[in-house]
Coordinates of C-alpha atoms and ligand atoms in Angstrom, one line a residue:
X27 CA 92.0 147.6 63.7
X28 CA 89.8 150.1 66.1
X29 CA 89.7 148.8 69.6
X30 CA 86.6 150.1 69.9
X31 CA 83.6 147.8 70.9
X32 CA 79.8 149.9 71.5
X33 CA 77.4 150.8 70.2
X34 CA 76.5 154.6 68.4
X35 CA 73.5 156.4 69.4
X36 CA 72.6 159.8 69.1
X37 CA 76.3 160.7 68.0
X38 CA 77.5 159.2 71.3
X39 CA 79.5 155.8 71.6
X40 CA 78.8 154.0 74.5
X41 CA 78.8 150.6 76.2
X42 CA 75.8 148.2 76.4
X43 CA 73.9 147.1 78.8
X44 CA 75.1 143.4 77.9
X45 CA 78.4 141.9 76.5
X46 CA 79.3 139.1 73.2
X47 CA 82.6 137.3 72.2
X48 CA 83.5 137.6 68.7
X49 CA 85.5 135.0 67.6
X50 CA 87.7 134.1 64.7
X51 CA 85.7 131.3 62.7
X52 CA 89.7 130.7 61.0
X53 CA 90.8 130.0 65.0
X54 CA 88.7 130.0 67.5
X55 CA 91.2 130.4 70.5
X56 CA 91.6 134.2 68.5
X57 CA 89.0 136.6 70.3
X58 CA 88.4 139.3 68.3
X59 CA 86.9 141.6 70.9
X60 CA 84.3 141.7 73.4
X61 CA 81.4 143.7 72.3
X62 CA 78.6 145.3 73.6
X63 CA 75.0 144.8 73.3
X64 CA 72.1 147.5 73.9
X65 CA 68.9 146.7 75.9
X66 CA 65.3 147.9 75.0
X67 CA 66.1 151.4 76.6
X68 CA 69.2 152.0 74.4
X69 CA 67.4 151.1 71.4
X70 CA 64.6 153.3 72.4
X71 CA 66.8 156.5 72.6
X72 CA 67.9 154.9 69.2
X73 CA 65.1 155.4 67.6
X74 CA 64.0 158.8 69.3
X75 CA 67.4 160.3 68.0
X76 CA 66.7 159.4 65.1
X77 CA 63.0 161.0 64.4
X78 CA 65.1 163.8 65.7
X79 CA 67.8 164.5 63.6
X80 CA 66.0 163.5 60.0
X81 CA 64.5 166.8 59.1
X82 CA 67.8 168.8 59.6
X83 CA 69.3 166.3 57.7
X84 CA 66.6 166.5 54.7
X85 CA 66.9 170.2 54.7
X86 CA 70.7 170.3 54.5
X87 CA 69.9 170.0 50.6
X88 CA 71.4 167.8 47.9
X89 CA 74.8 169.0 48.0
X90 CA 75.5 168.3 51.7
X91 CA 73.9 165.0 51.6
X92 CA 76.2 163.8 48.2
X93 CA 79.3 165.6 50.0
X94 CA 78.6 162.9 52.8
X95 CA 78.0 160.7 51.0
X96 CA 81.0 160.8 48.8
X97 CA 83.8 161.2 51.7
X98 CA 82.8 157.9 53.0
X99 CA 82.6 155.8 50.0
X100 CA 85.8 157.2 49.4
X101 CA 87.2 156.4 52.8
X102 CA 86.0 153.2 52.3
X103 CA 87.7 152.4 49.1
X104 CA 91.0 153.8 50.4
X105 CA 90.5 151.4 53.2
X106 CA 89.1 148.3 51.4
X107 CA 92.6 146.3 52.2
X108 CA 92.5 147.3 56.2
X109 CA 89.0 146.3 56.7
X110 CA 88.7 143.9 54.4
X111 CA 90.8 142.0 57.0
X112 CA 88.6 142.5 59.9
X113 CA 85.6 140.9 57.6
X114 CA 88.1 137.7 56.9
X115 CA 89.1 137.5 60.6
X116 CA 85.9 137.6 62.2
X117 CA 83.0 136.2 58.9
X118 CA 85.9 133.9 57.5
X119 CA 86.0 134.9 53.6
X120 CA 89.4 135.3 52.0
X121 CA 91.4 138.6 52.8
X122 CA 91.1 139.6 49.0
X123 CA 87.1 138.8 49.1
X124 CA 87.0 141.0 51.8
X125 CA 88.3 143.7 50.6
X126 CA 86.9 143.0 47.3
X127 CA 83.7 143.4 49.7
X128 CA 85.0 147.0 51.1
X129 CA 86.1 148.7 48.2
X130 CA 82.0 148.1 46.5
X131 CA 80.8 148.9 49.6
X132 CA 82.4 152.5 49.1
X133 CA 80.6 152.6 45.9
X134 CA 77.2 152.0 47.0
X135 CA 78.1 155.3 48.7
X136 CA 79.6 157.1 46.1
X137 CA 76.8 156.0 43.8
X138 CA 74.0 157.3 45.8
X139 CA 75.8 160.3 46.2
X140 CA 75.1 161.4 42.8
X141 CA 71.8 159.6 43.2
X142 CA 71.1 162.5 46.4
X143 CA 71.7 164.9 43.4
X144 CA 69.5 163.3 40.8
X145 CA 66.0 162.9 43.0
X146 CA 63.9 165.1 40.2
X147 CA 60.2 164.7 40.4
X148 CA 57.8 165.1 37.9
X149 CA 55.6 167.9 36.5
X150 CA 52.1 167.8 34.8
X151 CA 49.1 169.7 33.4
X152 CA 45.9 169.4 35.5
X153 CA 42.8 168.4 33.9
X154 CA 41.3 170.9 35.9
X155 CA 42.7 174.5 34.2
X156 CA 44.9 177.0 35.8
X157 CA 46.4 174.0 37.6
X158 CA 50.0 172.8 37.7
X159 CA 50.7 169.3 39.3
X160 CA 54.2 168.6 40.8
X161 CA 55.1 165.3 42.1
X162 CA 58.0 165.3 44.5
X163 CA 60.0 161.9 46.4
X164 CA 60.1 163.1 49.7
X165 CA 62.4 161.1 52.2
X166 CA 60.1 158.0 54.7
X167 CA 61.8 159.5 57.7
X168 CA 63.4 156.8 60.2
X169 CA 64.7 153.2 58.0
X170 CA 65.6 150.4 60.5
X171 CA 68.2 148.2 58.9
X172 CA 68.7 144.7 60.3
X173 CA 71.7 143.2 58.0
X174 CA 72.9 139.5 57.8
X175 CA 76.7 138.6 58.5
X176 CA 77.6 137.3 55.2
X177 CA 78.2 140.4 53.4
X178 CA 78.9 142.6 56.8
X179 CA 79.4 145.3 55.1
X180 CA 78.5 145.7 51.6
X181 CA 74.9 144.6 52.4
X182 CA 74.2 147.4 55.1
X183 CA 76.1 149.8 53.2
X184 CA 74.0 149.3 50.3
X185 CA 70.7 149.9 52.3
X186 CA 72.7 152.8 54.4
X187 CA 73.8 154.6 51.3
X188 CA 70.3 155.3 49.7
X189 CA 68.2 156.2 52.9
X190 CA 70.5 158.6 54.1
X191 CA 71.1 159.6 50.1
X192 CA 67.1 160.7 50.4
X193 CA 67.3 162.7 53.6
X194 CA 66.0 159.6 55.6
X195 CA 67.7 158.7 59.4
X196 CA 68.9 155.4 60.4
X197 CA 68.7 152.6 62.9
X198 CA 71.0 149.9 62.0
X199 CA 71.0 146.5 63.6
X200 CA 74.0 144.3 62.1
X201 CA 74.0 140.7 62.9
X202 CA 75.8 140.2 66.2
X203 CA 78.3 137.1 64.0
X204 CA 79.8 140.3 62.9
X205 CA 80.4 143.4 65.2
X206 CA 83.8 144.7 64.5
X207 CA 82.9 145.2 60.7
X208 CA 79.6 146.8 61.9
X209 CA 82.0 149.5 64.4
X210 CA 84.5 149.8 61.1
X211 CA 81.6 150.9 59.1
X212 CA 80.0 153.3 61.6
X213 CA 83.6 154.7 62.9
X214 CA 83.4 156.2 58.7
X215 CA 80.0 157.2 59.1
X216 CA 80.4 159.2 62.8
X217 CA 83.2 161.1 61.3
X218 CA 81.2 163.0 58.9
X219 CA 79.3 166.3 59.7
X220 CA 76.2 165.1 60.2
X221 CA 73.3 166.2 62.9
X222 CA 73.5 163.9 66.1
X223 CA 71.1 161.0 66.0
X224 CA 70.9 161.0 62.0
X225 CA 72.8 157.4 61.9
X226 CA 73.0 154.9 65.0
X227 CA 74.0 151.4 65.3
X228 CA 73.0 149.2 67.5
X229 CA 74.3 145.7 68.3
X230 CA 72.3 143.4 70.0
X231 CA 70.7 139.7 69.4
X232 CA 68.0 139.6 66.6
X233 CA 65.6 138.1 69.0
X234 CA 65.7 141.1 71.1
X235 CA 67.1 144.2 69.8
X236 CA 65.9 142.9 66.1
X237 CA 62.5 142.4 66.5
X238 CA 61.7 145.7 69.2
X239 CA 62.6 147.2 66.4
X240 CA 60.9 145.8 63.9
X241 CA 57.6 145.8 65.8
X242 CA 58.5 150.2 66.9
X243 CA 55.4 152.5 65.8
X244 CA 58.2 155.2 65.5
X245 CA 60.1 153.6 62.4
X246 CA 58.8 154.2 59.4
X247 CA 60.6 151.7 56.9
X248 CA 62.4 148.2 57.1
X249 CA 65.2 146.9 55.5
X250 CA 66.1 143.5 56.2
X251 CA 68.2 140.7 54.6
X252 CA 68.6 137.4 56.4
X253 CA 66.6 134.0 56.4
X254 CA 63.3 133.4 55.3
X255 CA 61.5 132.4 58.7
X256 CA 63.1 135.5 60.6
X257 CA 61.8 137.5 57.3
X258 CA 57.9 136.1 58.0
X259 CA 58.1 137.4 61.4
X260 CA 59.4 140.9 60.2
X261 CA 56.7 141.0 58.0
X262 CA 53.9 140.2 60.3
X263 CA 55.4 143.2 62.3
X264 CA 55.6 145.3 59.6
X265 CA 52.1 144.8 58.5
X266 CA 50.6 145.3 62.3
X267 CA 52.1 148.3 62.3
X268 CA 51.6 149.6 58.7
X269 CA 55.3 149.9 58.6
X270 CA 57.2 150.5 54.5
X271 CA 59.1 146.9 53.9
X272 CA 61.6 145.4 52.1
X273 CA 63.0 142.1 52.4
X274 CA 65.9 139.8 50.5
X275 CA 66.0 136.3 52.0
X276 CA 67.0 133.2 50.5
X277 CA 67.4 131.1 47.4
X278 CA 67.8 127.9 45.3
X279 CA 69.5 129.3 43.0
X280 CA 69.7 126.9 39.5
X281 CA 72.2 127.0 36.9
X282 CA 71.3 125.4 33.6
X283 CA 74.6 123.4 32.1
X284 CA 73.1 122.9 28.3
X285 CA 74.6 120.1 25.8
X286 CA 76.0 123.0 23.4
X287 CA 77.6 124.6 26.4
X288 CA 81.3 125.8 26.7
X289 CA 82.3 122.8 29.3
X290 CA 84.9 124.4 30.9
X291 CA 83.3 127.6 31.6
X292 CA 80.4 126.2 32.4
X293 CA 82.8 124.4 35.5
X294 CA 84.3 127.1 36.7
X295 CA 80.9 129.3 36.7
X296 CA 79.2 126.9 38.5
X297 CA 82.4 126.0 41.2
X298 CA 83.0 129.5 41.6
X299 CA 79.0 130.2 42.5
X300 CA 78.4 126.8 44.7
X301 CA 81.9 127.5 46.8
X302 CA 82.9 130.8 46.6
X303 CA 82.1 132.8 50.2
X304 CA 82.1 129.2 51.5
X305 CA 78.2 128.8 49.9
X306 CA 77.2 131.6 52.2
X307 CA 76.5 133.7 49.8
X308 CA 72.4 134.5 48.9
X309 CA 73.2 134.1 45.0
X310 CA 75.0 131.0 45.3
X311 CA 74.4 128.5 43.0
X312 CA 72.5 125.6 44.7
X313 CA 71.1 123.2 42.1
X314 CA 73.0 122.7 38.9
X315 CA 70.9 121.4 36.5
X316 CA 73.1 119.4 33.8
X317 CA 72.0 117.7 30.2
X318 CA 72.6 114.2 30.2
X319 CA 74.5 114.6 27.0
X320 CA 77.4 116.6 29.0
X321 CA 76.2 115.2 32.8
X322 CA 79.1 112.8 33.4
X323 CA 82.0 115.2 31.7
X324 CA 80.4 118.0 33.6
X325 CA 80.4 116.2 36.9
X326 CA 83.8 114.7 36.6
X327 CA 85.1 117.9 36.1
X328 CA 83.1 119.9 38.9
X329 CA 84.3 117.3 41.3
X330 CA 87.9 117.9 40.4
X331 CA 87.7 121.3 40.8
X332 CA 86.1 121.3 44.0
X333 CA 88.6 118.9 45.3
X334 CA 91.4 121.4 43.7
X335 CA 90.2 124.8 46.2
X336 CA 92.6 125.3 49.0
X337 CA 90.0 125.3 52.1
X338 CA 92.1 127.5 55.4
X339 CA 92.5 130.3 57.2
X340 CA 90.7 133.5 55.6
X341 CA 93.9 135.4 56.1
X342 CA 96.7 133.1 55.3
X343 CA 98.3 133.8 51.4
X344 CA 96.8 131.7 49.0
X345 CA 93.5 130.4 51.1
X346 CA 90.2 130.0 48.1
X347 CA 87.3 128.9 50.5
X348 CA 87.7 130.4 54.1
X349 CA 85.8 128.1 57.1
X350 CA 81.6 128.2 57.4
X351 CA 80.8 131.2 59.9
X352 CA 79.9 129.5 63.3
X353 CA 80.1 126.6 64.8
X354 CA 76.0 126.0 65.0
X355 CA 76.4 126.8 60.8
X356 CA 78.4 123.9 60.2
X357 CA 76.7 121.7 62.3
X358 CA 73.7 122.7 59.9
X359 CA 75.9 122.1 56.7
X360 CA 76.6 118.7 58.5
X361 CA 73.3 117.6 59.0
X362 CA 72.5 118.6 55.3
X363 CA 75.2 115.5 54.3
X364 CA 73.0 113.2 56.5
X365 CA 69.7 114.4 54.7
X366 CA 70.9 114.3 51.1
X367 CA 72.4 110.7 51.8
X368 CA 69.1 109.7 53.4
X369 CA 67.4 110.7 50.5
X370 CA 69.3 108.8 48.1
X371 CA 71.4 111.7 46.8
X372 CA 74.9 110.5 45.6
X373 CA 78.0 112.0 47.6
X374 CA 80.7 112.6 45.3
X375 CA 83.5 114.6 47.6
X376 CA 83.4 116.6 50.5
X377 CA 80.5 116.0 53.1
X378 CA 83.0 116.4 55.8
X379 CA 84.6 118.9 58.4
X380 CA 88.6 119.5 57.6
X381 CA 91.6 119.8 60.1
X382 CA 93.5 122.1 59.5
X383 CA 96.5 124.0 61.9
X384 CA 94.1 125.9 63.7
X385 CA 90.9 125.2 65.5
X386 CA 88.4 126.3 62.8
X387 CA 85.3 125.8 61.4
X388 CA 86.9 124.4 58.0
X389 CA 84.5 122.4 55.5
X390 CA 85.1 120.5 52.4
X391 CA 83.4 121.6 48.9
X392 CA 80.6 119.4 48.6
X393 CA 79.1 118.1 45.5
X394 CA 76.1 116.2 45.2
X395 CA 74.9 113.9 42.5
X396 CA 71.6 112.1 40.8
X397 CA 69.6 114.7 43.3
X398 CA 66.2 114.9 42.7
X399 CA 64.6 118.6 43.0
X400 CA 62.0 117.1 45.5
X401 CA 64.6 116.3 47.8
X402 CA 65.4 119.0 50.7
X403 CA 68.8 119.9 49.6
X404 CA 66.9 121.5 47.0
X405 CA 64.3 122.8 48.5
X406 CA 65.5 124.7 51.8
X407 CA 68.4 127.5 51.4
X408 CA 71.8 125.1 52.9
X409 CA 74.1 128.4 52.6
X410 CA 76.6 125.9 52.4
X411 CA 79.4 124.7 49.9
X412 CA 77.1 122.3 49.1
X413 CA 75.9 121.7 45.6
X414 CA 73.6 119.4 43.9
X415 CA 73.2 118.0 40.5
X416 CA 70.7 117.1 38.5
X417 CA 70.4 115.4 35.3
X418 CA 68.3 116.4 32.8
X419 CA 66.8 115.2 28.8
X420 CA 66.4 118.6 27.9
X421 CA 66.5 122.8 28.0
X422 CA 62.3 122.6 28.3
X423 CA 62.9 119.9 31.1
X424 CA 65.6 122.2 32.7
X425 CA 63.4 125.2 32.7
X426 CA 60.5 123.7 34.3
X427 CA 63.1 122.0 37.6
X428 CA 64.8 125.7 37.5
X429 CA 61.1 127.2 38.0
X430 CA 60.0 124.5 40.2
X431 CA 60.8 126.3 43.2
X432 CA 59.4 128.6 46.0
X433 CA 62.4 130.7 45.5
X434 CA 63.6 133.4 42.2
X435 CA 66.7 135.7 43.2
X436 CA 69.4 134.5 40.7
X437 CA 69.6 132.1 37.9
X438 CA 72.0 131.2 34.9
X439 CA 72.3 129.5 31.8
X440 CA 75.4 128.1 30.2
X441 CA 74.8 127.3 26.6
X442 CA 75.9 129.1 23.0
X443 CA 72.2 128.9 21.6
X444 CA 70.7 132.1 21.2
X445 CA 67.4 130.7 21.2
X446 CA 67.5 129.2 24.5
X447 CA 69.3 131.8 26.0
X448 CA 66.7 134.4 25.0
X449 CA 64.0 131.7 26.2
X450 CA 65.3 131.5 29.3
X451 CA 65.9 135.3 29.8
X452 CA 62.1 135.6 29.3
X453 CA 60.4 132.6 31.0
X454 CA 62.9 132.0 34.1
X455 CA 61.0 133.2 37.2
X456 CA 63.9 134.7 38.7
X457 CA 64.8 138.5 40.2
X458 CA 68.2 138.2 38.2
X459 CA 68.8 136.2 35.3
X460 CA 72.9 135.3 34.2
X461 CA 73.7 133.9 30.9
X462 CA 77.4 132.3 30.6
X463 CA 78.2 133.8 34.2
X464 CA 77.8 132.8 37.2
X465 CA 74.8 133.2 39.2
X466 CA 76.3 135.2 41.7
X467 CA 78.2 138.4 41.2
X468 CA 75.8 141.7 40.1
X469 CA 76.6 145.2 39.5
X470 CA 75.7 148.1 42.1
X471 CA 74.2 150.3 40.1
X472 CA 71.0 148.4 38.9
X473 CA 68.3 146.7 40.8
X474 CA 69.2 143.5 42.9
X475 CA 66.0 141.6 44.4
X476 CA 64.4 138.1 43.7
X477 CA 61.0 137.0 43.5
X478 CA 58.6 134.2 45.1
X479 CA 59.8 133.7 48.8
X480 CA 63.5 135.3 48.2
X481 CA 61.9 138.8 48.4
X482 CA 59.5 140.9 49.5
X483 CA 58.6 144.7 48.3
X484 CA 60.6 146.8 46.6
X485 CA 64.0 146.3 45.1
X486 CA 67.1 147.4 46.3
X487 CA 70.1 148.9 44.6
X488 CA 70.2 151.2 41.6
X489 CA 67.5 154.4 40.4
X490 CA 65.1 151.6 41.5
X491 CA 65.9 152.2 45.1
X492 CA 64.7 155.3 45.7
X493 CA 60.6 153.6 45.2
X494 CA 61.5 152.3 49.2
X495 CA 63.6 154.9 50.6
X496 CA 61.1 158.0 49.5
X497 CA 57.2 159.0 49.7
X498 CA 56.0 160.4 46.6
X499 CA 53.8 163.6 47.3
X500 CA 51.7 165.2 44.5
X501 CA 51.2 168.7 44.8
X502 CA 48.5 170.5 43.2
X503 CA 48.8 174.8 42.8
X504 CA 46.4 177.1 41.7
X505 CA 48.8 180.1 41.4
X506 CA 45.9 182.2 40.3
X507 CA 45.7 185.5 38.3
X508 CA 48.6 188.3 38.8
X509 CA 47.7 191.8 40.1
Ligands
LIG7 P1 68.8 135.5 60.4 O1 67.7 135.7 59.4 O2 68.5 134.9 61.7 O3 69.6 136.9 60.7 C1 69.6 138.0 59.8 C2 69.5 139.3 60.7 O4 68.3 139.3 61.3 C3 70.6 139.3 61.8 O5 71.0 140.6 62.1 C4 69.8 138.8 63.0 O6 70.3 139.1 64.3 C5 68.4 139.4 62.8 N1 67.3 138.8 63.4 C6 67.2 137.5 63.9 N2 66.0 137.3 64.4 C7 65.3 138.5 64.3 C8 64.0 138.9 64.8 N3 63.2 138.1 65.4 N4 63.7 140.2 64.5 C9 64.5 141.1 63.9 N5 65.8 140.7 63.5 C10 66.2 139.4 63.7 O7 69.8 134.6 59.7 P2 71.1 133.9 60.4 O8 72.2 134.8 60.5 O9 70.7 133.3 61.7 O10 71.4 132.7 59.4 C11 70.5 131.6 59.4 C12 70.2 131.2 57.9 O11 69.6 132.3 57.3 C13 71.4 130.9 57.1 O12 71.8 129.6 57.3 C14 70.9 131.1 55.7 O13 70.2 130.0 55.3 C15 70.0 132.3 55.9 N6 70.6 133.6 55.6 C16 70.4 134.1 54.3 C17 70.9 135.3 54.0 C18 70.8 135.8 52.6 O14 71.4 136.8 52.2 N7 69.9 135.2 51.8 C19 71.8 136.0 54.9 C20 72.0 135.4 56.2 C21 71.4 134.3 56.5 P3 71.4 138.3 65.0 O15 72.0 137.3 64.0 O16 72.4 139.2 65.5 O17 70.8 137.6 66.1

């Protein structure tokens, strides 16, 4: 692991004007490092660097910009075991989820590499003769970035990737949970040959560094993933400034269990999606909505298997479920317990912090029964391995609680009907709908977004990508008679 600590700005590293401890959430008497954080004037030359270097990038051509892009995807995947470790140590998933994380962050890059190749525009006849109509996708110009810490890298790689794919420059905030993944992923990026100032990362707390950049005249487009309250307040920036935006935030997400489902699978889908990434995942599924005719089987099941995960240390042989990220996280998760019960919701294992050999932030997998989906467990985004059941007389009754929500990013269905699977592919109000998977796990080369309050402009990921990271410009040519 590097022992390096700053911040990158206009191809330089340098120290901060403050300092932050990053911890282990697996131990907390490991210190990861001690990592700077820039002030107003550091972001500043962030952003001016930037405006710089973007049109030297943008006319370096296609070629140049895939060759970059494709010698650090690759770097990435050759290192997805090495720095998949410094994501377990310092967020607290499991070694192998962290490189698992790594190795598809590497082919965000690859993939918009060939996407840097493929931006073709359009051509049309003019109503108007003599007249020939081009449309082009130029780049925006600078893209701020301001990344969550439960996918440290995969999530700003897959917003890095395509802005600099078309010939846009970049000011990326990572979430200050997570610095030493953020200098991993930039340590790729600096090595390239690339024009000073055309990438910069800056580390520094949301409340300051975040939203000075979100509220800058001189950026031109924001990417952001994180919570929904933080997200308002980017947008209200955005907006006063006429700034591009593009937000994922959070979800309830619902997973149907159907009375002609495949029990087992139907399990392990939804264990896997509540628990996996310790619940901290934006895809994770939240509410599982169960027919009464399978309810009790289902739930004597899913409580076994939640009970059966090995809860430790992300980087100790064997570990499932790693510990919640932070200490103020768990005591969230905590108060959630106290709220559910409160509201009359069942507790049916977990609800409690776990010892284990070191000082962590360890959690038991929480199930929750006879919910309803009034209550605030299923209403606010937990990120928590919390889940909560409800029963259910029906697939029409199921589909109206899924829908019943302010959120849309993911939702699945487990049942061998083609009817209501095709139903529920059609009428589910969600960004991404899963049927006989889990609700979280998606491809990288096809959109990824949600709707209602769990996103905000245009999607991410895939062809569709390149609607938030370009300007289209229509030209119109009158080439006139030859002499
Ligand atoms: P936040 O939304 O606070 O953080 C996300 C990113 O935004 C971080 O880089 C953060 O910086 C930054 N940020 C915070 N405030 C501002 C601001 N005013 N202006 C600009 N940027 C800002 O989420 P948290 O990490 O605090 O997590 C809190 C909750 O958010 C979780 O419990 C979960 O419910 C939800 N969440 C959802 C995610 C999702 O993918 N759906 C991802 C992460 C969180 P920094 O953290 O360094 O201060």
């Amino acid at each position: 692991m590097t022992e390096r600590t700053g911040i990158y700005i206009d191809g330089t590293w340098s120290n901060g004007a403050g300092q932050i401890e990053n911890r282990n959430p697996s131990d907390t008497s490991d210190l990861i490092g001690v990592y700077a954080q820039a002030d107003a004037a550091q972001l500043d030359a962030a952003i001016a660097a930037a405006r710089r270097a973007q049109p030297g990038w943008w006319a370096a051509g296609v070629q140049k910009r895939h060759d970059v892009l494709m010698a650090i995807g690759t770097e990435m995947m050759a290192r997805a075991e090495e720095i998949g470790r410094i994501i377990a140590r310092e967020e607290g998933k499991p070694a192998a989820e962290g490189k698992g994380e790594v190795y598809r962050a590497g082919q965000f890059f690859t993939y918009f590499a060939a996407e840097a190749l493929r931006n073709q525009g359009d051509l049309a006849e003019s109503v108007r003769p003599g007249i020939e109509i081009d449309v082009r996708r130029e780049p925006v110009g600078v893209v701020a970035i301001v990344s969550p810490w439960n996918f440290p890298i995969a999530t700003p790689a897959w917003k890095i990737a395509p802005a600099l794919a078309f010939g846009n420059a970049v000011v990326w905030k990572p979430a200050n949970l997570t610095p030493a993944s953020a200098v991993a992923l930039t340590e790729i990026i600096a090595k390239q040959d690339i024009p000073a100032g055309l990438f910069n990362m800056v580390l520094g707390s949301g409340r300051a560094v975040g939203q000075r950049l979100v509220e800058s005249r001189d950026v031109d487009a924001i990417s952001f993933t994180g919570s929904v309250p933080v997200g308002r307040g980017i947008a209200a920036a955005a907006i006063a400034n006429m700034t591009k935006i593009q937000m994922e935030m959070g979800s309830k997400n619902p997973l149907l269990v159907m009375d002609d489902c495949d029990l087992d699978l139907a399990v392990a889908h939804a264990a896997n999606s509540a628990f996996g990434g310790t619940g901290q995942k934006c895809t994770a599924a939240s509410r599982l909505i169960v027919h009464s005719a399978v309810h009790d089987a289902f739930v004597e099941k899913l409580v076994k298997a939640a009970q059966a995960f090995k809860v430790g240390h992300a980087l100790e042989e064997g570990t499932q479920i790693g510990p919640v990220v932070s200490e103020s996280q768990l005591a969230q998760n905590l108060d959630y317990i106290g709220i559910g019960r409160a509201e009359g919701a069942e507790l049916l294992c977990g609800g409690t912090r776990l010892d284990r050999a070191t000082d962590g932030y360890f959690m038991a997998p929480t199930v929750f029964a006879n919910t309803r989906n009034d209550m605030r467990m299923n209403r606010e985004e937990m990120f928590a391995p919390i889940t909560c059941v409800q029963k259910v007389d029906s697939y029409a009754e199921a589909l109206a609680r899924a829908n019943d929500s302010e959120f849309g990013l993911t939702a699945g269905i487990m049942t061998r009907s083609l009817s209501r699977a095709s139903h529920f592919r059609a009428n589910m109000r969600a960004g991404c709908v899963m049927v006989n998977l889990p609700t979280a796990g998606t491809d990288y080369h096809v959109p990824f977004g949600g709707r209602g309050a769990s996103s905000y402009g245009p999607r991410e990921q895939g062809r569709y990508a390149a609607e938030f990271y370009t300007a289209v410009k229509t030209a119109y040519v009158a080439a006139g008679a030859p002499e």
